[in-house]
Amino acid sequence: MAVLNNIRKRSGLLIIIIGFALFAFLIPELFKSGFSINSNNVGEVNGTDIVGQEFMKKTAQLEKQSQQSQQGQPMSATQAMNSVWEQEVRSILVNEEIEKIGLGIGKEQLINVIKANPYFAQNPQFLNEAGTFDENKFKEFVKSIKNDPNQERWIQWQDFEKEVEKSAVEQLYYNMLKGGIYTTKAEGKFKHVLDTKKVDFDYVTVAFSTVNDDQVKVSDDEIMAYMKKNAKKYKSDFTRNVDYVFFENKPSKKDEKDLETQFYGYINGKVDGTDTIPSFKDIKVENVAEFVNKESETPFDSTYVAKNNLPIEFQEQLFNLTNGEVFGPYVNNGYQSLSRMMGRKSNASAKASHILLAYEGAQSSSATRTKEEAQALANSLLTQVKADANSFAALAQANSDDPGSKNNGGEYDNIAPGQMVPTFNDFVFNNSVGTVGVVETDYGFHVIKVLAKYDAVQLATITKKIEPSEQTIDENYNMASKFESDVTGKNFEEAAKNSKLTIVPATNLKASDEYVQGLGAQREIVRWAFSDETNTGDVKRFETAKGYVVATLKDINETGLLSMDIARQSVGSILKNEKKAEEIKKKMVGTTLENVAKATGGSVISINDVALGNPTITNIGSEPKVVGTAFGLEAGKTSGLVVGNSGVFMVKTKKVTNAPEIKDFSTLITQKQSQEANSAQSRAYQVLKDKADITDNRAKY
């Protein structure tokens, strides 16, 4: 039983076997995730229900696991929901296929899978005297759970075994898919041709960008007709477009002034004009840290800070304070601040340039010179630097083996004591500005020049974030509520314009989305937009952590195609280019490249060694139609006008170089088969998903 408890605590380790997505151990209580659990179905896949209650339990478990994990950012509730949805859909579709072919594993195979897990394989309780896994001990362990009066543990173990078996069978299915991949010699030969057959050609082009967009018009009807004609390419989930006005809770001028007045109290010895406190400058040095930690939102920082690390706007004032002097109040990065000088330290940081001469065997070195040669070169460069101090930067760029500094003259600024290796550090901080010399480190020999020494200051700073007051938040709420009332049943755009408010569009929202453009995680707005009770033109106010949102549902897209806002950018660009091509063709008069170049004010450009499998034209990009045309012409022949991706072309083929003859295609076959096998799982799943009848009700959650 103790082992079972450990398994429950460390269930994450079991994922190692074959990517278990374990929901095996039922959590006694439901974890709070912002969802309400009900019996409604979250969706349906080929007639199989995804039951809401079980789905939300798994979502809560996954969210909880991610919060306890030490790796990466914890999942939000919506991210967990979408992850579980994908797992459920995949599981249903894959298991349909598994049932069709009757795939499964026996008890002995199940034990082999379980014992492959390091937790079981390395657990002393299951090891024999030779230190190897003992199946009999493992079976006794399982038998003890089965005979335990507490049958809840046995139920949990059975659930665990079911999940392991399910994952193992799925892995067998995926391995069968990979094993079914076969690459023929003809495919290997074709890959060889794609990689090595090349063409040299000349061309003239007129880019689509030479025709202004306002010279060609594309209607929404034309865009929709094009998408319907190419429906598979422009398939999309149902989407919603929302417009909103954001009433941000930000501090008013009065809020800023009130906090500034409070900070003057730290100078004058009064807070809110009544309570008497010691003036910040009069507090004893030994009590300053305690005072700052009590009054400030950021704790006392005892480190010494270089001038260039102080707030830019107040660098001079802060750095030049005398000991005990106070500066402020001043606003820095949204905080009201008040600083007191605590102390100053000389030579707290330095600036130096160096030239590293590495040698074979030195740390991180790829140099081939000997240690003696490196030292001799360092001494030679030192002589040159002493003869001409201005030559250091050029010598560093030409000779230094330090890639991090050679291109800026070997310079390192704001070097802190102890930052560099000891001998380098000692030379910089133990010598005066202007000193030049050679030191040896584990990395090689360094020619070093000390450029500057910097003082640093220690400041005690009281800070408080400038926040909106309750009164400001109430006023903002009233503004949002009034706008919601004024705009309901009216034109949202006109009402916002009349109120001098800015409308922000949130386009192409999907039912599974969590984030709304410009607002961050706002699942509530997405759910509202997809609610059956929400109609186009409806308005609603939402409260967020940073203010209030008044939103209107602008558009409902249930065509199964891209929303028009998105399509205008992608499809609209294609249709515009088609129309631009017709205008460009009228200008490209002539039957030779020279004639067309003269007519269009262009030039004839040559390009060589373009591979059949990589139809890219230098400085233009991918142009498969153009390159394909060049391959299809005989040497010396000129094409007609070709509409490419970036413009209209005319090409003249100079030479086609066929792929060299080879007898062994095994390497190419292996490469292609490996690529195909690695993608077999995802491609097979995508096909199953595309063919499936899926009902998605996540918008309700």
XYZ file of C-alpha atoms in Angstrom:
701
model
C 0.000 0.000 0.000
C 2.897 2.314 0.674
C 4.121 1.724 -2.871
C 0.696 2.494 -4.282
C 0.636 5.758 -2.367
C 4.020 6.638 -3.844
C 2.744 5.802 -7.301
C -0.186 8.124 -6.771
C 2.108 10.925 -5.641
C 4.514 10.427 -8.530
C 2.081 9.600 -11.290
C 3.903 12.052 -13.568
C 6.827 9.623 -13.798
C 4.625 7.068 -15.520
C 4.345 9.316 -18.545
C 7.888 8.296 -19.462
C 6.808 4.854 -20.748
C 5.101 5.870 -23.946
C 3.740 9.320 -23.311
C 0.980 8.269 -20.964
C -1.557 11.032 -20.560
C -2.509 9.560 -17.240
C -5.789 10.364 -15.705
C -5.562 6.955 -14.043
C -5.867 7.861 -10.401
C -9.162 9.475 -9.626
C -8.735 12.600 -7.549
C -10.974 12.404 -4.455
C -12.252 15.940 -4.720
C -12.995 18.091 -7.701
C -10.453 20.805 -8.361
C -11.710 24.302 -8.835
C -11.067 25.486 -12.388
C -13.700 28.074 -13.106
C -15.988 25.529 -14.803
C -19.305 24.153 -13.669
C -19.696 20.399 -14.093
C -22.857 19.149 -15.723
C -24.096 16.171 -17.686
C -24.217 17.937 -21.048
C -21.962 16.621 -23.783
C -18.924 18.685 -24.692
C -19.045 17.141 -28.126
C -19.499 14.064 -30.248
C -17.129 12.162 -32.542
C -18.652 9.763 -35.051
C -21.591 9.204 -32.700
C -19.469 8.762 -29.560
C -20.297 11.293 -26.856
C -17.651 13.271 -24.987
C -19.536 13.514 -21.691
C -19.329 16.892 -20.008
C -18.871 15.668 -16.437
C -15.998 13.288 -17.213
C -14.453 15.805 -19.608
C -14.389 18.548 -16.980
C -12.893 16.182 -14.380
C -10.028 15.451 -16.749
C -9.653 19.144 -17.500
C -9.453 19.967 -13.797
C -6.890 17.188 -13.262
C -4.691 18.373 -16.124
C -4.850 21.982 -14.940
C -3.912 20.849 -11.426
C -1.009 18.741 -12.720
C 0.351 21.653 -14.756
C 0.242 23.902 -11.689
C 2.238 21.354 -9.697
C 4.749 20.759 -12.491
C 8.137 22.421 -12.295
C 8.410 22.661 -16.079
C 7.042 25.606 -18.061
C 4.094 27.873 -17.370
C 0.989 26.377 -15.729
C -1.948 25.828 -18.072
C -4.969 28.061 -17.896
C -8.395 26.417 -17.611
C -9.055 26.988 -21.307
C -5.668 25.624 -22.369
C -6.301 22.502 -20.297
C -9.777 22.146 -21.818
C -8.437 22.400 -25.367
C -5.679 19.910 -24.618
C -8.133 17.386 -23.175
C -10.461 17.923 -26.146
C -7.678 17.046 -28.575
C -6.797 13.979 -26.478
C -10.423 12.811 -26.435
C -10.935 13.283 -30.173
C -7.666 11.519 -30.960
C -8.470 8.675 -28.559
C -11.917 8.054 -30.064
C -10.708 8.127 -33.669
C -7.632 5.981 -33.084
C -9.522 3.432 -30.979
C -12.143 3.082 -33.710
C -9.330 1.973 -36.009
C -7.842 -0.288 -33.329
C -11.199 -2.015 -32.851
C -11.555 -2.517 -36.619
C -8.298 -4.466 -36.809
C -8.749 -6.216 -33.445
C -5.481 -5.004 -31.965
C -4.759 -5.696 -28.281
C -2.214 -6.962 -25.745
C -2.253 -9.760 -23.190
C -1.523 -9.735 -19.459
C 2.118 -10.719 -19.902
C 2.646 -7.953 -22.467
C 1.022 -5.517 -20.055
C 3.520 -6.479 -17.355
C 6.365 -5.948 -19.833
C 5.095 -2.448 -20.523
C 4.671 -1.586 -16.843
C 8.075 -2.924 -15.817
C 9.711 -0.819 -18.549
C 8.903 2.216 -16.456
C 11.958 3.283 -14.385
C 9.821 3.713 -11.271
C 8.945 0.006 -11.249
C 12.143 -1.260 -12.877
C 14.355 0.455 -10.268
C 12.129 0.089 -7.199
C 13.926 -2.127 -4.619
C 10.583 -3.704 -3.665
C 10.427 -5.365 -7.105
C 14.090 -6.335 -7.501
C 15.635 -9.736 -6.828
C 19.061 -10.405 -5.329
C 20.672 -9.873 -8.741
C 19.159 -6.398 -8.903
C 16.777 -7.175 -11.768
C 13.012 -6.856 -11.953
C 11.218 -9.806 -10.351
C 7.813 -10.450 -11.907
C 6.733 -12.652 -9.007
C 7.296 -9.828 -6.517
C 5.363 -7.496 -8.770
C 2.458 -9.965 -9.076
C 2.411 -10.372 -5.290
C 2.205 -6.604 -4.975
C -0.790 -6.477 -7.343
C -2.410 -9.431 -5.502
C -2.041 -7.606 -2.165
C -3.905 -4.620 -3.589
C -6.633 -6.878 -4.965
C -7.124 -8.519 -1.550
C -6.995 -5.238 0.350
C -10.268 -4.619 2.233
C -10.086 -1.090 0.882
C -11.345 -1.882 -2.611
C -10.987 1.744 -3.695
C -7.280 1.087 -4.175
C -7.980 -1.958 -6.314
C -10.354 0.100 -8.476
C -7.671 2.752 -8.846
C -5.092 0.136 -9.843
C -7.464 -1.333 -12.431
C -8.008 2.171 -13.862
C -4.243 2.577 -14.027
C -3.823 -0.729 -15.871
C -6.542 0.245 -18.346
C -4.742 3.512 -19.147
C -1.407 1.707 -19.551
C -3.002 -0.919 -21.798
C -4.772 1.737 -23.853
C -1.560 3.731 -24.349
C 0.422 0.599 -25.207
C -2.109 -0.542 -27.816
C -2.198 2.926 -29.349
C 1.599 2.832 -29.572
C 1.402 -0.552 -31.301
C -1.040 0.967 -33.784
C 1.293 3.883 -34.492
C 4.242 1.511 -34.878
C 2.211 -0.481 -37.402
C 1.598 2.731 -39.345
C 5.316 3.488 -39.377
C 6.110 -0.093 -40.298
C 3.782 0.135 -43.271
C 5.777 2.968 -44.814
C 7.864 1.847 -47.764
C 9.948 3.943 -50.134
C 10.645 2.536 -53.589
C 13.772 2.883 -55.666
C 11.770 5.038 -58.099
C 10.974 7.465 -55.271
C 14.640 7.595 -54.286
C 15.606 8.241 -57.899
C 12.984 11.005 -58.162
C 14.373 12.680 -55.035
C 17.832 12.534 -56.600
C 16.470 14.280 -59.699
C 14.721 16.950 -57.631
C 17.918 17.670 -55.728
C 20.413 17.677 -58.602
C 18.674 18.501 -61.882
C 19.341 22.220 -62.496
C 18.613 24.964 -64.974
C 20.311 28.207 -66.052
C 18.026 30.884 -67.512
C 17.537 34.586 -68.149
C 14.353 36.406 -67.242
C 12.521 39.707 -67.234
C 9.885 40.440 -64.607
C 7.431 43.160 -63.673
C 6.368 42.888 -60.040
C 2.755 43.070 -58.862
C 3.848 45.878 -56.535
C 4.286 48.180 -59.562
C 0.481 48.379 -59.774
C -1.146 50.211 -56.874
C -3.806 48.315 -54.927
C -6.346 51.084 -55.490
C -6.118 50.465 -59.247
C -7.740 47.045 -58.867
C -10.901 46.344 -56.911
C -11.936 42.992 -55.490
C -15.439 42.557 -54.072
C -16.456 40.369 -51.151
C -18.611 38.355 -53.561
C -15.543 37.591 -55.689
C -13.617 36.520 -52.585
C -16.442 34.255 -51.402
C -16.827 32.701 -54.855
C -13.082 31.952 -54.965
C -13.157 30.354 -51.503
C -16.169 28.199 -52.390
C -14.349 27.049 -55.508
C -11.333 26.129 -53.349
C -13.299 25.159 -50.227
C -10.824 22.546 -49.015
C -7.972 25.048 -49.020
C -9.913 27.733 -47.159
C -11.770 25.514 -44.706
C -12.167 27.095 -41.289
C -13.881 26.601 -37.947
C -16.939 28.714 -37.225
C -15.756 32.170 -36.157
C -17.032 35.397 -34.623
C -15.941 39.011 -35.045
C -16.335 41.303 -32.062
C -15.841 45.045 -31.766
C -15.241 46.524 -28.336
C -14.412 49.696 -26.433
C -12.070 49.339 -23.488
C -12.489 51.544 -20.432
C -9.139 51.079 -18.730
C -8.803 51.549 -15.000
C -5.841 53.904 -14.995
C -4.876 56.500 -12.411
C -6.216 59.991 -12.894
C -4.159 63.158 -12.517
C -5.713 63.511 -9.071
C -4.592 59.977 -8.135
C -1.032 60.822 -9.192
C -1.140 64.111 -7.273
C -2.534 62.470 -4.123
C 0.272 59.896 -4.082
C 2.835 62.609 -4.740
C 1.449 64.528 -1.743
C 1.824 61.409 0.388
C 5.468 61.165 -0.676
C 6.054 64.784 0.311
C 4.889 63.587 3.710
C 7.972 61.350 3.860
C 10.030 64.503 3.373
C 8.073 66.733 5.760
C 7.475 64.091 8.423
C 3.687 63.846 8.011
C 1.541 61.255 6.267
C -1.904 62.374 5.028
C -1.189 65.660 6.783
C -1.895 64.169 10.230
C 0.257 61.243 11.359
C 3.735 62.374 12.307
C 6.629 60.186 11.188
C 10.382 60.756 10.994
C 11.505 62.577 7.874
C 13.210 60.166 5.467
C 16.458 62.113 5.585
C 16.497 62.157 9.406
C 16.112 58.412 9.945
C 19.228 56.828 11.422
C 21.336 54.934 8.888
C 20.909 51.639 10.715
C 17.097 52.017 10.578
C 16.732 53.017 6.907
C 16.362 49.472 5.546
C 13.623 48.673 8.071
C 11.787 51.920 7.239
C 11.958 51.281 3.488
C 10.742 47.694 3.875
C 7.786 48.955 5.915
C 6.738 51.842 3.688
C 7.793 50.752 0.205
C 6.277 48.270 -2.243
C 9.789 47.221 -3.276
C 12.231 46.108 -0.558
C 15.464 47.807 0.377
C 18.271 46.945 -2.059
C 21.776 47.092 -0.594
C 23.614 46.691 -3.915
C 25.730 49.467 -5.400
C 24.506 50.689 -8.772
C 26.522 52.234 -11.622
C 25.354 55.560 -13.019
C 24.139 54.148 -16.323
C 21.898 51.680 -14.469
C 19.961 54.460 -12.764
C 16.713 55.780 -14.302
C 17.861 57.707 -17.405
C 15.746 60.776 -16.740
C 17.156 61.205 -13.216
C 20.684 59.796 -13.546
C 22.522 63.037 -12.855
C 20.415 64.038 -9.845
C 20.532 60.595 -8.215
C 24.206 59.879 -8.892
C 25.371 63.271 -7.603
C 23.473 63.227 -4.299
C 25.569 63.801 -1.199
C 25.550 61.233 1.579
C 22.166 61.312 3.363
C 20.590 63.657 0.787
C 17.075 62.854 -0.483
C 15.798 63.281 -4.046
C 12.166 63.239 -5.137
C 9.364 62.551 -5.318
C 9.854 61.419 -8.925
C 7.960 59.011 -11.177
C 9.884 56.003 -12.509
C 8.269 53.266 -14.572
C 4.799 53.869 -13.148
C 5.990 54.145 -9.532
C 6.143 57.222 -7.335
C 9.642 57.180 -5.842
C 11.790 58.868 -3.235
C 15.518 58.085 -2.940
C 18.145 58.710 -0.278
C 21.902 58.438 -0.834
C 23.360 55.767 1.450
C 26.904 55.555 0.177
C 29.345 55.654 -2.719
C 31.962 53.099 -3.780
C 34.965 53.864 -5.992
C 36.098 51.526 -8.772
C 32.900 49.500 -8.463
C 33.024 48.576 -12.135
C 35.358 49.068 -15.069
C 35.627 49.295 -18.820
C 38.392 47.497 -20.692
C 39.376 46.262 -24.129
C 41.219 43.032 -24.805
C 42.637 40.924 -27.595
C 42.488 37.184 -26.922
C 45.182 35.007 -28.477
C 44.071 31.415 -27.960
C 46.260 28.386 -28.599
C 45.720 24.684 -29.183
C 44.590 23.030 -25.962
C 43.368 26.217 -24.279
C 39.819 26.244 -22.854
C 37.079 26.578 -25.527
C 39.782 27.038 -28.154
C 39.730 25.965 -31.793
C 43.065 27.661 -32.521
C 45.954 25.660 -34.021
C 48.841 27.886 -32.914
C 51.106 26.717 -30.087
C 51.174 28.331 -26.667
C 54.576 29.864 -27.448
C 53.278 31.297 -30.713
C 50.251 32.821 -28.934
C 52.467 34.453 -26.299
C 54.839 35.839 -28.925
C 51.927 37.289 -30.905
C 50.484 38.842 -27.742
C 53.803 40.544 -26.961
C 54.067 41.763 -30.552
C 50.562 43.274 -30.433
C 51.360 44.883 -27.069
C 54.325 46.645 -28.660
C 52.105 47.925 -31.487
C 49.457 49.192 -29.046
C 52.069 51.029 -26.970
C 53.422 52.643 -30.127
C 49.952 53.685 -31.340
C 47.178 53.712 -28.703
C 44.527 54.286 -31.390
C 45.353 50.999 -33.109
C 43.790 48.782 -30.423
C 40.315 48.430 -31.974
C 41.649 47.527 -35.424
C 44.122 45.042 -33.946
C 41.339 43.423 -31.888
C 39.109 42.997 -34.921
C 41.939 41.499 -36.948
C 43.458 39.217 -34.298
C 41.163 38.493 -31.339
C 39.787 34.976 -30.827
C 36.938 36.304 -28.647
C 33.846 36.414 -30.914
C 31.883 38.284 -28.250
C 34.047 41.408 -28.395
C 36.304 41.430 -31.488
C 33.782 43.312 -33.635
C 33.494 46.185 -31.155
C 37.206 46.708 -30.674
C 37.539 44.068 -27.947
C 35.575 46.253 -25.546
C 33.700 45.144 -22.413
C 31.868 47.778 -20.367
C 30.587 47.722 -16.790
C 32.797 44.835 -15.742
C 31.964 43.948 -12.143
C 34.638 42.675 -9.726
C 34.836 38.891 -10.017
C 33.012 38.820 -13.346
C 36.127 37.914 -15.318
C 38.610 35.118 -14.645
C 41.021 35.974 -11.768
C 44.134 37.190 -13.634
C 42.027 39.248 -16.056
C 40.019 40.671 -13.138
C 43.145 41.525 -11.121
C 44.785 43.360 -14.021
C 41.706 45.505 -14.688
C 40.983 46.443 -11.076
C 44.575 46.695 -9.815
C 45.840 49.032 -12.542
C 45.048 52.638 -13.368
C 43.110 53.824 -16.408
C 45.280 53.729 -19.541
C 47.421 50.781 -18.443
C 48.172 48.213 -21.158
C 49.631 44.748 -20.586
C 49.539 41.001 -21.280
C 48.033 38.430 -18.918
C 47.516 34.680 -19.266
C 44.261 32.862 -18.477
C 42.900 29.374 -19.210
C 41.590 30.801 -22.499
C 44.967 32.036 -23.754
C 46.943 35.284 -23.656
C 45.160 38.616 -23.426
C 46.398 42.045 -24.443
C 44.367 44.275 -22.099
C 43.865 48.022 -21.951
C 42.062 49.575 -18.972
C 39.717 52.224 -20.399
C 37.707 53.514 -17.429
C 36.794 52.987 -13.771
C 33.312 53.754 -12.480
C 31.930 54.690 -9.093
C 28.660 53.159 -7.913
C 26.079 54.397 -5.440
C 23.825 52.744 -2.907
C 20.338 54.248 -2.740
C 17.472 53.616 -0.363
C 14.283 54.100 -2.368
C 10.663 54.177 -1.264
C 8.341 53.223 -4.115
C 4.595 52.855 -4.557
C 2.801 51.982 -7.773
C 0.551 54.747 -9.046
C -2.845 53.032 -9.008
C -6.360 54.254 -9.790
C -8.347 55.153 -6.689
C -11.726 53.618 -5.845
C -13.319 56.889 -6.944
C -11.559 56.702 -10.326
C -12.622 53.070 -10.794
C -16.229 53.954 -9.904
C -16.224 56.810 -12.406
C -14.797 54.487 -15.078
C -17.507 51.920 -14.296
C -20.180 54.582 -14.660
C -18.734 55.632 -18.034
C -18.755 52.039 -19.287
C -22.294 51.457 -18.016
C -23.545 54.662 -19.635
C -21.956 53.763 -22.962
C -23.473 50.266 -22.778
C -26.880 51.826 -22.206
C -26.436 54.476 -24.920
C -25.266 52.015 -27.573
C -27.784 49.218 -27.003
C -30.022 48.979 -30.046
C -28.006 51.638 -31.897
C -25.099 51.733 -34.327
C -22.031 50.803 -32.261
C -19.557 52.595 -34.508
C -21.515 55.852 -34.597
C -22.138 55.830 -30.840
C -18.428 55.291 -30.127
C -17.484 58.058 -32.557
C -19.953 60.470 -30.949
C -18.492 59.659 -27.535
C -14.933 60.010 -28.901
C -14.125 56.433 -27.967
C -11.816 54.072 -29.848
C -13.229 50.831 -31.241
C -10.907 47.818 -31.169
C -11.697 44.872 -33.487
C -11.277 41.269 -32.296
C -11.542 39.166 -35.444
C -11.611 35.471 -36.269
C -12.442 34.306 -32.755
C -12.921 30.528 -32.555
C -15.087 28.645 -30.082
C -12.026 27.161 -28.370
C -10.169 30.475 -28.052
C -9.220 31.974 -24.734
C -7.463 35.143 -25.807
C -9.112 38.219 -27.298
C -6.893 40.585 -29.291
C -5.804 43.489 -27.102
C -7.339 42.096 -23.899
C -5.509 38.845 -23.203
C -7.309 35.903 -21.603
C -11.036 36.694 -21.779
C -12.841 33.384 -22.147
C -16.099 34.942 -20.930
C -16.241 37.218 -23.980
C -15.630 34.276 -26.329
C -18.371 32.206 -24.675
C -20.787 35.113 -24.973
C -19.948 35.603 -28.651
C -20.700 31.933 -29.380
C -23.796 31.661 -27.205
C -26.986 30.647 -29.032
C -28.675 33.570 -27.285
C -26.248 36.175 -28.653
C -27.185 37.739 -31.976
C -25.347 40.059 -34.339
C -25.494 43.598 -32.953
C -25.985 42.532 -29.324
C -24.009 44.529 -26.744
C -22.675 43.491 -23.355
C -20.392 44.944 -20.698
C -17.626 42.785 -19.169
C -15.424 43.421 -16.154
C -11.729 42.581 -16.521
C -8.757 42.860 -14.174
C -7.717 46.127 -15.853
C -11.048 47.780 -16.575
C -14.354 47.370 -18.354
C -15.137 46.181 -21.867
C -18.269 47.060 -23.797
C -18.474 44.654 -26.725
C -20.766 44.082 -29.664
C -21.047 40.929 -31.765
C -20.228 42.304 -35.197
C -20.314 39.207 -37.359
C -21.166 35.492 -37.233
C -19.329 33.253 -39.684
C -20.712 29.724 -39.986
C -19.888 29.204 -43.657
C -17.105 26.735 -42.841
C -14.733 29.058 -44.711
C -12.385 31.818 -43.614
C -14.057 34.888 -42.173
C -14.247 37.756 -44.647
C -11.904 39.939 -42.572
C -9.180 37.292 -42.860
C -10.028 36.370 -46.451
C -9.719 39.993 -47.616
C -6.044 39.820 -46.696
C -5.149 36.378 -48.059
C -7.653 35.594 -50.807
C -8.095 39.264 -51.678
C -4.374 39.521 -52.357
C -4.511 36.553 -54.761
C -7.421 38.029 -56.711
C -5.805 41.469 -56.810
C -2.635 39.946 -58.224
C -4.652 38.169 -60.899
C -6.119 41.511 -61.961
C -2.747 43.225 -61.708
C -1.283 40.522 -63.946
C -3.726 41.449 -66.718
C -2.657 45.105 -66.501
C 1.038 44.186 -66.454
C 0.700 41.892 -69.484
C -0.477 44.881 -71.551
C 2.875 46.566 -70.876
C 5.094 43.530 -71.507
C 5.134 43.873 -75.289
C 7.638 41.890 -77.354
C 8.755 38.399 -78.221
C 12.266 38.648 -76.774
C 13.521 39.420 -73.282
C 15.329 42.491 -74.580
C 12.165 43.886 -76.196
C 10.078 43.297 -73.054
C 12.780 44.837 -70.849
C 12.866 47.916 -73.079
C 9.071 48.225 -73.104
C 8.815 47.992 -69.303
C 11.985 49.822 -68.314
C 13.337 46.644 -66.756
C 16.441 44.574 -67.362
C 17.397 41.048 -68.349
C 18.624 39.074 -65.323
C 20.558 35.807 -65.342
C 20.308 33.045 -62.759
C 22.172 29.734 -62.666
C 21.912 26.341 -60.986
C 18.278 26.492 -59.873
C 17.294 23.035 -58.631
C 14.056 21.400 -59.670
C 13.235 20.640 -56.042
C 14.004 24.166 -54.822
C 12.425 26.579 -57.341
C 13.693 29.764 -55.700
C 14.858 32.867 -57.596
C 17.463 34.962 -55.794
C 16.096 38.227 -54.323
C 12.556 37.269 -55.366
C 11.597 34.035 -53.613
C 9.754 30.852 -54.483
C 8.538 30.816 -58.107
C 7.658 27.213 -59.054
C 5.682 28.158 -62.185
C 8.524 30.275 -63.519
C 11.258 27.729 -62.761
C 9.083 24.908 -64.080
C 8.623 26.819 -67.336
C 12.397 27.223 -67.662
C 12.908 23.479 -67.179
C 10.307 22.774 -69.851
C 11.966 24.846 -72.576
C 14.715 23.767 -74.917
C 18.002 25.654 -74.660
C 17.755 29.003 -76.429
C 13.936 29.052 -76.417
C 11.890 31.906 -74.930
C 8.614 31.464 -73.079
C 5.446 33.439 -73.262
C 4.309 35.516 -70.274
C 4.182 33.537 -67.024
C 2.188 34.727 -63.998
C 4.262 33.891 -60.930
C 3.906 34.504 -57.197
C 5.494 37.951 -57.225
C 4.803 39.259 -60.721
C 4.683 38.445 -64.424
C 7.772 36.861 -66.010
C 9.242 35.975 -69.395
C 12.093 33.457 -69.361
C 14.715 32.180 -71.785
C 16.387 28.876 -70.982
C 20.150 28.731 -71.436
C 20.965 25.239 -70.194
C 19.338 22.326 -68.391
C 21.775 20.089 -66.505
C 20.355 16.653 -65.918
C 20.887 14.815 -62.651
C 24.153 12.869 -62.674
C 23.800 9.126 -63.083
C 24.201 7.124 -59.888
C 23.558 3.448 -59.200
C 22.953 3.444 -55.458
C 19.910 5.330 -54.163
C 19.882 3.658 -50.748
C 20.842 6.793 -48.801
C 18.086 8.827 -50.448
C 15.584 6.014 -49.940
C 16.496 5.798 -46.249
C 16.181 9.568 -45.789
C 12.792 9.716 -47.476
C 11.467 6.647 -45.681
C 12.554 8.089 -42.330
C 10.816 11.389 -43.080
C 7.629 9.637 -44.173
C 7.632 7.296 -41.176
C 8.149 10.136 -38.699
C 5.149 11.997 -40.066
C 2.924 8.928 -40.559
C 1.251 9.227 -37.162
C 0.254 12.884 -37.527
C -0.814 12.491 -41.172
C -2.946 9.428 -40.445
C -4.637 11.185 -37.541
C -5.316 14.276 -39.653
C -6.984 12.133 -42.331
C -9.174 10.432 -39.714
C -10.074 13.815 -38.241
C -10.920 15.343 -41.620
C -13.241 12.432 -42.443
C -14.866 12.316 -38.999
C -18.249 13.750 -38.068
C -17.312 15.969 -35.120
C -19.682 18.136 -33.072
C -17.821 20.650 -30.898
C -19.706 22.279 -28.004
C -16.682 23.802 -26.245
C -18.114 27.263 -26.784
C -20.498 26.564 -23.891
C -17.669 25.959 -21.434
